[in-house]
Amino acid sequence: MIEFKNVSHYFSSKNNEIQVLDKLSFSVPRNGFSAIIGPSGCGKSTVTKLIAGLIKPRKGSIILNNVPVFSPRSNIGMAFQNPVLLEWRNILKNVMLPLEIVHNNLNGKEKVERARELLALVGLAEYENSRPSELSGGMRQRASLCRSLIHKPEVLILDEPFGALDAFTREDLWLTMNSLREKESFTCLIITHDIREAMFLADEVIVLSGRPAKNQFSVKTEKESNDNLDQLYTPHANELLNILREQIGIARRKELEDK
Amino acid sequence: MRRFTVPFLTIILFLLFWEWLVWFNEWPNYKMASPSDLGPSLWKYKMLFFSFGWDTLWRTVAGLLISIVVGVALGMIMGFSKLLQEGLYPLLIGFNAIPKATIVPILSLIFIGQHDFNTVLIAFLISFFPIAVSVSIGLSTLEPEYRDILRALGASKLTIFWKIALPKTLPEFFGALKVAVTLAFIGTNLMEIVSPHGRGLGALFDSGKTNSDYPLMFSVLIALAALGIVLYYFVVVLERIFAGWADQLSG
């Protein structure tokens, strides 16, 4: 479970302070999946850094499974738009990287088995000996997802993970993401620009206002299934899409007015 | 086949042209050497070439090793701390701008007679700069996400350095090391030529000059080229082993 309680945060530049988050509160239930959308540069990535404990909030608190976050913790997995695979390692070794850092009771053989299990889940079983440079963008992102899950984190943070992929590859990865969710248990928060992506993956979509980001709107997606892309094109989905587009519009207008 | 024959033929043609030039102008040996003089000269002084060649080689390698240690340390300092980078960079650039040939007489006067020390020192001074710069750039341009994936798991700075920053910087490091090898050779020879009563191929070159023994001087150049090529390819082999993965990225 991820909880944000009245979190405010500022970036200090040379002469002034810029507020990026303003009393932001939301929560993602255990094994839930929420998406955050909002105008560009509204502080969405700051949210991921705060959850990971990479930065500390100025005000308010962040709580993961009833424990407040003060510093980085090993029960988190992260994936970014840039898959940041290590080019000098093969895919298997890349996926196993977190196990070299996080304390675990697995022996060498079990680690390899765990990595292979995940690679098979995302369809990369035959590529464990390949170098990242030999893989396509979508495959690299799949490997990056495996790496973020290998140590069985309780919380998974995805920061626009599919943003750099073409539309078809992206849809493939949505399905992959959902099958990972069925097999693995984690609480997930995804930051995205893509409204359909948010609708297809998440149980709840949270819209942030422009900078400084505060809660503006949130809606449950009430999906029927996790493996059918057609449900994105039903009247119900269109209605939801329009509501979310409208909310993003409001957020962007507000930001322009403030400037 | 063509990979070998074409360069081989070019070299033969070049040597023939050189031989012809000396023969046509009727230059005596105290004016210019011809390729056919080099073999006998190398053979005549073979013991000197072996022992002085060894001097030059170990001095250069010793200078390079110090360069690697100091260059990597400086690069790490500048790569990790913005403040120290701002402080050290102008100093390093200023130092690098000084032609090292001018430092040679200074050093040989300060540490007069200590040929080994002098030579290793200049080989180091001339070659550490590219290593320091490449390592610092490699470290400071590391994308923050690379750091974040490990930092988010609670990894220490040292772990991040060993697992990510260091391997990621290796291609740049080896690129710089190839430049440094050539530079260190220049440094070693400058000092060996200038130091009176010294040892090393530079000293052999100088004695050739004093006696107007052009075949000897040219033979030294050949020996230096051979040593340089050996060292360069040694670095290339190390690069293939430790940073071969970067080849596939560009290829």
Coordinates of C-alpha atoms in Angstrom, one line a residue, chain A residues 49 52 54-55 72-78 80-89 97-102 131 133-134 147 151, chain B residues 142-156 159-160 162-169 242-246 248-249:
Chain A
K49 CA 11.6 9.9 -6.5
A52 CA 11.7 5.6 -3.7
L54 CA 15.7 9.2 -3.2
I55 CA 14.5 12.7 -2.1
P72 CA 15.8 4.2 -0.1
R73 CA 14.4 0.8 0.7
S74 CA 14.8 -2.6 -0.9
N75 CA 11.2 -3.4 -1.2
I76 CA 10.8 -1.1 -4.2
G77 CA 11.2 -1.8 -7.9
M78 CA 11.6 0.9 -10.5
F80 CA 11.9 4.3 -16.4
Q81 CA 11.2 5.4 -19.9
N82 CA 14.9 4.8 -20.6
P83 CA 15.4 1.0 -19.8
V84 CA 19.0 1.7 -18.6
L85 CA 20.3 -1.8 -19.2
L86 CA 24.0 -2.3 -18.6
E87 CA 25.5 -2.8 -22.0
W88 CA 28.4 -4.9 -20.7
R89 CA 26.1 -7.6 -19.2
L97 CA 21.4 -7.0 -10.9
P98 CA 19.0 -6.1 -8.0
L99 CA 19.7 -9.5 -6.4
E100 CA 23.4 -8.4 -6.0
I101 CA 22.3 -5.4 -3.9
V102 CA 19.2 -6.5 -2.0
R131 CA 23.4 -8.2 -25.1
S133 CA 22.2 -3.7 -27.9
E134 CA 21.0 -6.7 -29.8
R147 CA 14.8 -6.4 -13.4
H151 CA 13.6 -9.1 -6.0
Chain B
L142 CA 26.4 9.0 -16.4
E143 CA 22.6 9.3 -16.8
P144 CA 20.9 9.8 -13.4
E145 CA 18.6 6.8 -14.1
Y146 CA 21.6 4.5 -14.0
R147 CA 22.4 5.7 -10.5
D148 CA 18.8 5.7 -9.4
I149 CA 18.1 2.0 -10.2
L150 CA 20.7 1.0 -7.7
R151 CA 20.3 3.9 -5.3
A152 CA 16.6 3.2 -5.0
L153 CA 17.5 -0.3 -3.7
G154 CA 19.8 1.2 -1.0
A155 CA 23.1 0.6 -2.7
S156 CA 26.1 2.6 -1.4
T159 CA 28.7 -0.2 -5.1
I160 CA 27.3 2.1 -7.7
W162 CA 32.0 -0.6 -9.0
K163 CA 28.9 -2.0 -10.7
I164 CA 27.9 0.9 -13.0
A165 CA 30.1 4.0 -13.1
L166 CA 33.4 2.2 -13.6
P167 CA 32.4 -0.3 -16.3
K168 CA 30.5 2.4 -18.1
T169 CA 33.5 4.6 -18.2
F242 CA 37.5 -5.3 -20.7
A243 CA 35.4 -3.1 -22.9
G244 CA 34.7 -5.2 -26.0
W245 CA 31.0 -4.8 -25.4
A246 CA 31.2 -1.1 -26.6
Q248 CA 29.0 -3.9 -30.7
L249 CA 27.2 -0.7 -29.8

